Each structure stands twice: as C-alpha cells, then as structure tokens.
Coordinates of C-alpha atoms in Angstrom, one line a residue:
F1496 CA -5.9 -7.8 123.8
S1497 CA -3.2 -10.0 121.3
V1498 CA -1.9 -12.3 120.9
S1499 CA 0.6 -15.0 117.8
D1500 CA 1.1 -18.5 117.2
V1501 CA 3.6 -20.4 118.8
D1502 CA 6.1 -22.8 117.7
L1503 CA 8.3 -25.4 119.8
I1504 CA 10.3 -28.5 119.9
Y1505 CA 9.9 -31.2 121.2
G1506 CA 10.0 -32.1 124.9
V1507 CA 9.4 -29.1 126.6
Q1508 CA 6.6 -30.0 129.4
E1509 CA 4.8 -26.4 129.9
Y1510 CA 4.4 -23.8 128.4
Q1511 CA 3.2 -20.4 130.0
I1512 CA 0.4 -18.1 127.4
N1513 CA 1.8 -14.3 126.8
V1514 CA -1.7 -12.2 126.1
N1515 CA -0.7 -9.1 124.7
T1516 CA -2.2 -6.7 127.1
T1517 CA -2.1 -3.4 130.0
V1518 CA -5.8 -4.5 130.7
G1519 CA -5.3 -7.1 134.6
G1520 CA -3.6 -10.0 134.8
F1521 CA -4.5 -13.6 133.1
D1522 CA -6.4 -14.1 135.6
N1523 CA -7.9 -12.3 133.4
Y1524 CA -9.1 -14.1 130.8
I1525 CA -10.5 -17.7 130.5
Y1526 CA -8.1 -20.3 128.7
S1527 CA -9.5 -23.4 126.8
I1528 CA -7.5 -25.6 123.5
E1529 CA -10.4 -26.0 120.2
G1530 CA -10.7 -29.3 118.9
A1531 CA -9.0 -31.6 118.5
N1532 CA -6.1 -32.3 120.8
S1533 CA -3.3 -34.1 119.1
I1534 CA -0.4 -33.3 121.3
G1535 CA -1.8 -34.7 124.7
A1536 CA -1.7 -31.0 126.1
S1537 CA -3.4 -29.0 128.9
V1538 CA -4.2 -25.2 129.6
D1539 CA -5.1 -23.7 133.8
S1540 CA -6.5 -21.2 134.4
Y1541 CA -3.8 -19.2 134.7
G1542 CA -2.8 -19.2 130.8
K1543 CA -0.1 -22.2 131.4
I1544 CA 0.5 -25.8 128.8
T1545 CA 1.7 -28.7 130.7
F1546 CA 2.3 -31.8 128.4
E1547 CA 1.2 -35.1 129.3
N1548 CA 4.9 -37.0 130.7
S1549 CA 4.3 -39.9 128.8
T1550 CA 3.5 -38.1 125.2
D1551 CA 5.0 -38.2 122.0
K1552 CA 3.4 -36.3 119.8
V1553 CA 3.8 -33.6 118.3
G1554 CA 1.6 -31.2 115.6
S1555 CA -0.5 -28.5 115.5
I1556 CA -3.9 -27.9 118.3
T1557 CA -5.5 -23.8 118.5
I1558 CA -5.5 -22.1 121.6
H1559 CA -8.6 -19.9 122.5
V1560 CA -8.2 -16.7 125.0
K1561 CA -11.5 -14.6 126.7
R1562 CA -12.0 -11.8 128.3
E1563 CA -15.5 -11.7 129.1
A1564 CA -17.0 -8.2 129.1
D1565 CA -16.9 -6.6 132.2
N1566 CA -18.0 -2.7 132.8
Q1567 CA -15.0 -1.3 130.7
Y1568 CA -14.8 -3.2 128.5
I1569 CA -16.2 -5.7 125.8
A1570 CA -15.6 -9.2 125.8
V1571 CA -13.1 -10.0 123.5
E1572 CA -12.1 -13.6 121.9
K1573 CA -9.2 -14.9 119.7
S1574 CA -7.1 -17.8 119.6
F1575 CA -3.9 -19.3 117.6
T1576 CA -2.3 -22.3 117.2
L1577 CA 0.5 -23.8 119.0
T1578 CA 2.6 -26.2 116.9
V1579 CA 5.4 -28.9 118.9
S1580 CA 8.1 -30.1 115.9
Y1581 CA 11.2 -32.8 116.5
H1582 CA 14.0 -31.1 116.9
E1583 CA 16.8 -31.0 113.9
P1584 CA 20.1 -32.5 115.7
E1585 CA 23.3 -31.5 114.9
A1586 CA 25.2 -34.8 114.6
Q1587 CA 24.2 -38.6 114.6
P1588 CA 25.0 -41.7 116.8
T1589 CA 27.3 -43.9 116.0
V1590 CA 26.8 -48.1 116.7
A1591 CA 30.6 -50.1 117.6
G1592 CA 30.3 -53.7 117.9
E1593 CA 32.6 -56.9 117.7
T1594 CA 33.0 -58.1 114.2
K1595 CA 35.3 -61.1 112.9
N1596 CA 34.8 -60.8 109.6
E1597 CA 33.3 -59.0 106.5
S1598 CA 30.3 -59.4 106.7
G1599 CA 28.1 -56.9 108.7
W1600 CA 27.4 -59.6 111.8
Y1601 CA 28.4 -58.5 115.0
T1602 CA 29.2 -61.3 117.7
D1603 CA 28.7 -59.6 120.7
S1604 CA 26.8 -56.3 122.3
V1605 CA 26.2 -53.1 120.1
V1606 CA 26.6 -49.9 121.9
I1607 CA 24.0 -46.9 119.4
K1608 CA 26.1 -43.9 121.4
A1609 CA 25.0 -40.4 121.1
P1610 CA 26.7 -37.9 120.0
D1611 CA 28.3 -34.6 121.9
G1612 CA 25.9 -32.8 124.1
Y1613 CA 23.1 -35.4 123.0
T1614 CA 21.5 -38.1 125.0
I1615 CA 19.8 -41.1 123.6
A1616 CA 17.3 -42.9 124.3
Y1617 CA 15.1 -46.1 122.4
D1618 CA 11.8 -43.9 122.6
N1619 CA 10.7 -40.7 123.0
K1620 CA 9.0 -40.0 125.2
L1621 CA 8.9 -37.4 127.4
D1622 CA 9.3 -39.2 131.3
T1623 CA 11.8 -41.0 128.9
T1624 CA 15.7 -42.0 131.2
W1625 CA 18.2 -40.5 128.1
K1626 CA 21.9 -41.9 128.7
S1627 CA 25.2 -41.7 127.1
E1628 CA 24.6 -44.2 125.6
V1629 CA 22.3 -47.0 124.8
T1630 CA 23.1 -51.4 123.9
Y1631 CA 21.4 -53.6 122.5
T1632 CA 21.0 -57.2 122.0
E1633 CA 18.4 -58.4 120.1
E1634 CA 19.9 -61.5 118.0
G1635 CA 19.1 -62.0 114.1
V1636 CA 18.6 -59.0 111.4
N1637 CA 16.7 -56.2 112.7
D1638 CA 15.7 -52.6 111.7
V1639 CA 16.8 -50.2 114.9
F1640 CA 15.4 -46.7 115.8
V1641 CA 16.9 -44.3 118.3
Y1642 CA 16.0 -41.0 119.5
L1643 CA 18.4 -38.0 120.5
K1644 CA 17.6 -35.4 123.6
S1645 CA 19.5 -32.2 123.7
A1646 CA 21.8 -30.2 126.1
D1647 CA 18.7 -28.3 126.9
G1648 CA 15.9 -30.3 126.5
C1649 CA 15.3 -31.2 122.9
I1650 CA 13.4 -34.4 121.9
T1651 CA 13.8 -35.3 118.0
D1652 CA 12.1 -37.9 115.9
K1653 CA 13.6 -41.7 116.0
I1654 CA 16.3 -41.8 113.7
A1655 CA 16.6 -44.7 111.0
I1656 CA 19.9 -46.6 112.6
G1657 CA 19.4 -49.7 110.3
D1658 CA 19.9 -53.2 110.0
I1659 CA 21.9 -54.5 113.2
K1660 CA 22.8 -58.3 112.5
L1661 CA 23.9 -59.8 116.2
D1662 CA 24.8 -63.5 116.2
T1663 CA 26.1 -63.5 119.5
G1664 CA 26.5 -68.0 119.7
N1665 CA 28.6 -70.7 118.1
P1666 CA 27.0 -73.1 115.8
D1667 CA 24.9 -75.0 118.0
A1668 CA 26.9 -78.5 118.5
N1669 CA 24.2 -80.6 119.4
T1670 CA 23.5 -80.1 115.2
I1671 CA 26.8 -80.4 113.9
A1672 CA 26.8 -84.0 112.5
I1673 CA 28.6 -86.5 111.2
T1674 CA 27.1 -89.5 109.3
Y1675 CA 28.1 -92.9 107.4
A1676 CA 26.6 -94.9 105.1
T1677 CA 27.9 -98.2 103.1
P1678 CA 26.9 -98.5 99.6
T1679 CA 26.7 -102.0 100.1
W1680 CA 25.5 -102.4 103.0
E1681 CA 29.4 -104.7 103.8
K1682 CA 29.6 -103.9 106.9
V1683 CA 30.8 -106.9 108.9
L1684 CA 31.9 -105.7 112.1
E1685 CA 31.0 -102.5 114.6
T1686 CA 33.3 -102.8 117.3
I1687 CA 33.3 -99.7 120.8
T1688 CA 36.1 -99.3 119.1
F1689 CA 33.9 -97.6 116.2
G1690 CA 33.7 -98.3 113.2
I1691 CA 35.2 -101.2 111.4
Y1692 CA 33.9 -101.9 107.3
K1693 CA 34.7 -104.3 105.0
S1694 CA 33.0 -102.0 102.2
D1695 CA 35.4 -100.5 99.4
T1696 CA 33.8 -97.1 100.0
L1697 CA 32.0 -95.1 103.0
I1698 CA 29.9 -92.5 102.6
V1699 CA 30.3 -89.3 104.9
K1700 CA 27.3 -86.6 106.0
L1701 CA 28.1 -83.7 107.5
V1702 CA 25.2 -81.5 108.4
A1703 CA 24.9 -78.4 110.7
K1704 CA 22.8 -75.6 111.2
D1705 CA 22.7 -72.3 112.9
T1706 CA 19.2 -70.0 113.5
N1707 CA 20.7 -66.5 113.3
S1708 CA 23.4 -65.8 110.5
G1709 CA 23.7 -69.2 108.8
I1710 CA 26.5 -71.4 108.2
A1711 CA 29.0 -69.9 105.6
S1712 CA 31.6 -73.5 105.6
L1713 CA 32.0 -76.5 106.7
T1714 CA 34.8 -77.8 107.0
Y1715 CA 35.9 -81.2 107.7
N1716 CA 39.9 -82.3 108.3
L1717 CA 40.6 -86.6 107.8
G1718 CA 43.9 -86.0 109.1
G1719 CA 45.6 -84.5 105.9
E1720 CA 45.0 -80.9 104.9
D1721 CA 41.3 -79.1 105.7
V1722 CA 39.0 -79.1 103.2
A1723 CA 36.7 -75.8 102.7
I1724 CA 32.7 -76.2 100.9
T1725 CA 30.8 -72.8 101.3
F1726 CA 27.4 -71.5 101.6
D1727 CA 25.4 -69.3 101.2
G1728 CA 23.7 -68.4 104.7
E1729 CA 21.6 -71.6 105.5
T1730 CA 19.7 -71.9 108.3
T1731 CA 21.0 -75.8 107.8
V1732 CA 23.5 -77.6 105.7
S1733 CA 24.4 -81.1 105.1
H1734 CA 28.1 -81.9 102.8
S1735 CA 28.3 -85.3 101.5
F1736 CA 31.8 -87.1 100.6
T1737 CA 33.6 -90.7 100.1
I1738 CA 36.3 -92.1 102.1
N1739 CA 37.4 -95.0 100.5
A1740 CA 39.2 -98.5 101.7
Q1741 CA 43.0 -97.9 103.7
Y1742 CA 42.1 -95.0 105.7
R1743 CA 42.7 -95.1 109.4
N1744 CA 41.9 -92.2 111.3
E1745 CA 39.3 -89.6 112.6
I1746 CA 36.9 -86.8 111.2
T1747 CA 37.8 -83.4 112.3
L1748 CA 34.4 -81.0 111.5
T1749 CA 34.5 -77.4 111.9
A1750 CA 30.6 -75.8 111.4
T1751 CA 31.7 -71.6 110.5
D1752 CA 28.3 -69.3 110.2
V1753 CA 28.3 -66.4 108.9
A1754 CA 29.4 -63.8 111.7
G1755 CA 32.4 -65.8 111.0
R1756 CA 31.8 -68.2 114.3
Q1757 CA 32.4 -71.6 114.9
T1758 CA 31.8 -74.6 117.0
Q1759 CA 35.1 -77.6 116.0
V1760 CA 33.3 -81.7 116.6
N1761 CA 35.2 -85.2 116.1
S1762 CA 33.9 -88.2 115.7
D1763 CA 33.9 -90.1 117.8
H1764 CA 36.3 -93.3 117.1
V1765 CA 38.9 -93.8 115.5
L1766 CA 37.3 -94.7 111.8
V1767 CA 39.1 -97.5 110.4
L1768 CA 38.0 -98.7 106.4
D1769 CA 39.8 -101.6 105.3
T1770 CA 39.8 -104.4 102.8
K1771 CA 43.2 -105.9 103.1
A1772 CA 43.6 -109.1 105.4
P1773 CA 46.6 -109.0 107.3
E1774 CA 50.4 -110.8 106.0
I1775 CA 51.7 -112.8 108.1
N1776 CA 54.9 -113.7 107.6
T1777 CA 57.0 -117.3 109.7
A1778 CA 60.4 -118.1 110.9
Y1779 CA 62.0 -120.3 113.0
E1780 CA 65.1 -119.5 115.3
F1781 CA 66.9 -122.3 116.9
T1782 CA 68.7 -122.5 120.1
S1783 CA 70.9 -125.1 119.5
A1784 CA 73.8 -125.6 116.0
Q1785 CA 72.6 -129.2 115.6
H1786 CA 69.5 -129.1 113.3
R1787 CA 68.3 -131.0 110.2
E1788 CA 65.3 -129.9 108.4
D1789 CA 64.0 -133.6 106.2
N1790 CA 60.5 -132.9 103.9
D1791 CA 59.4 -129.4 105.7
I1792 CA 60.0 -131.5 109.2
F1793 CA 63.1 -130.5 111.6
Y1794 CA 65.2 -132.3 113.5
T1795 CA 66.2 -130.5 116.9
Q1796 CA 68.9 -131.3 119.8
G1797 CA 67.7 -126.9 121.3
D1798 CA 64.6 -125.4 121.6
V1799 CA 63.2 -123.8 119.2
Y1800 CA 61.3 -120.2 118.7
L1801 CA 58.7 -119.2 115.6
M1802 CA 58.5 -116.0 114.5
F1803 CA 55.3 -114.0 113.2
T1804 CA 55.7 -111.2 111.3
I1805 CA 52.3 -109.0 110.6
D1806 CA 51.8 -106.8 108.1
E1807 CA 48.6 -104.9 108.9
A1808 CA 48.4 -101.0 108.8
N1809 CA 45.1 -101.9 111.8
F1810 CA 46.7 -104.4 113.9
D1811 CA 45.0 -103.8 116.8
L1812 CA 46.5 -104.4 119.8
S1813 CA 43.7 -104.3 122.1
N1814 CA 42.4 -106.9 120.6
N1815 CA 44.7 -109.2 122.5
P1816 CA 45.9 -110.8 119.2
F1817 CA 47.0 -114.7 120.4
V1818 CA 48.6 -117.5 118.8
T1819 CA 47.5 -120.9 118.9
V1820 CA 50.4 -123.9 119.6
N1821 CA 48.7 -127.6 119.5
D1822 CA 45.1 -125.9 120.0
E1823 CA 46.6 -123.5 122.6
E1824 CA 45.9 -120.3 122.8
R1825 CA 49.0 -118.7 124.0
V1826 CA 49.0 -114.7 124.3
V1827 CA 52.7 -113.1 122.8
S1828 CA 53.7 -109.9 122.8
W1829 CA 54.3 -107.5 119.9
T1830 CA 56.6 -105.1 119.0
K1831 CA 56.0 -102.5 115.8
I1832 CA 58.8 -102.7 113.7
N1833 CA 61.2 -99.3 112.8
E1834 CA 57.4 -97.4 112.7
T1835 CA 55.8 -99.2 109.8
D1836 CA 52.9 -101.4 109.3
K1837 CA 54.7 -104.4 110.4
W1838 CA 55.1 -106.1 113.6
K1839 CA 57.2 -109.2 115.5

C-alpha cells in the first residue's frame, strides 16, 4: 500500500486517511500519530482523523500506518505528514462607526463587517459562533484582531484591524470646575447670589478631565465672544485668566475632548466685580407754586417729593434698597431709566 502527504486548510473538523491498496479495507490497518501532536488531532481505528472543537492550532503531524503480517502478506509500515494551514482570505473586513471630527476617534460602537462570502469572529476556534459582523465596544485605544471563515468552512489566521480608538462618553461634568481667587485678598462679600468682589481683578481657573481621548480644548464665554484654549489630548487640563473690575455676568465653559464630544457647565451664579461706589443724586419736586429757598432751607405750603437717582451698574433690587428719612426707614420703588445703569 502507499500513502501521501496531506495538506488541509484550518477549519476542517475531520479527515479520512486514504490508503492506496487493493488488499483489504481500512480495518486491516493500524493508525497512530507519531511524536508531538501540535494540532489537537486524534485518529480512530478506521483512519478517520478528528480535530478538537476547541483547537485553534495549525502545523504538521506525522501519521503512522501499519499493516500486520498474515498468511499472505508481510507486515508493512509507512508514514506521511499531515499539515494544517490557515486560509488566505480573498478580501478584508471593513470598519464603520460614528465620528465627530477627523481625529480618528469613534464616538459610538464600532461595527466590523465580514466581506462577502465570509463570516467573522473575535477568535478562530472550531466551535466559535460566526456572524456577518461583530460590534466593538471597548473604550480607549486598543489593537484589534478578528478572524474570517469562508462559506466552505476555511478559517484564517488573525487579521489586524489596527488601533480602534473609542470614546463614547462626554467629558465628566463632575470633573469640570470654575474656581476663583482674588490676588490681594480684598474679597469683602459673598452672598447667596454669588461673589461680589472689591478686588480690581479676579483670577479664574478652569479645570477639566477626560479619561479616554483626552481634552482637546476649553472654550469659555464671559458674555461676549467665545475664547478657545487648545490642548494635546491630556487627561487633565487647566487654564487661568483674569477678569478686570466692573464685570457682571455668568461664565460658560465648554470642555471638548479629542473625539469631539462636549460638556458645558456654567458658573453657579452671576459673577460681579465692582470697585465703584454708587453715584447718588437728589432732586426736589414741589406740589405748590408758593415756595422759597433761604440758606438751603425750603419753605412751601404743599407737599414735597424727594427724588433719588442712583447710577450703579450692579444695582440689585433683591437687596430691597431703602431710604432713611428722619431716622425712619422707608421702602421705595425703583425704576430703571431707559435701559441704562441709572435707577430712580
């Protein structure tokens, strides 16, 4: 009898040894594996080779075939090499996912799709479940590999997809902070409506953190144009700037990560820097035409109305401003004059 070397493609689960002989059937032979068995194969008494379902190995083994002597034939022993190799695919898988910019970062689950005529999986064991596509959801930067299986059961070696960069979360709002400091410690009042400072300037510090793609920029707005500060994808970043006095507004901060995801926060309350005292002017209004002035004393027969005008950018009605007349506090109503900083 004779045997020949055999080449198989990985994915085959069994193979029948072909013995070229005109003498007897398969049960006239003894089959065995010689030496190391690197591919998880076994052979039965009929010459059927079976590969373990959990194996993902390729390589070569030596199969020994022996026919015992009988009253007609002498004993004969022969060996051949069985080699299992990976399949070479005719096409490659494709990668698709949502992005917000050209950074290469995906912002949602990534789909890796098998080419036509193939299925795909993350491992290539014989008992793996194969699909038309797989979804990748691991955050961060990771080197990803997949395997393909052809329609006729041939399986490839691992195929490098390359680095997949995935960031599905916005910068954490709990790590974004707007803090303040007065350079001369002249802070004189902080009410529940938030900071009123006597300092000529106020230092504002912005802090943000993103643990996946990192921070690309901090953009703040003081009630006017946006000011953007760029970074190189660091996990934690900060930036400080100075606000001059005579300022009243909120601060809006937007943290943008490299993937393009954003989180916006605002200062808790309106921020006020004020170094100017209110300017107060008074005027009198007489109800009677009969009145005169004598050494800054007015004499009249009718009522007199005293009119106050306050020029103050940060005039706050919530503090219930009042007027004291003859040691008596009197609550008065105030009216803004023509959308200016003046009240009467």
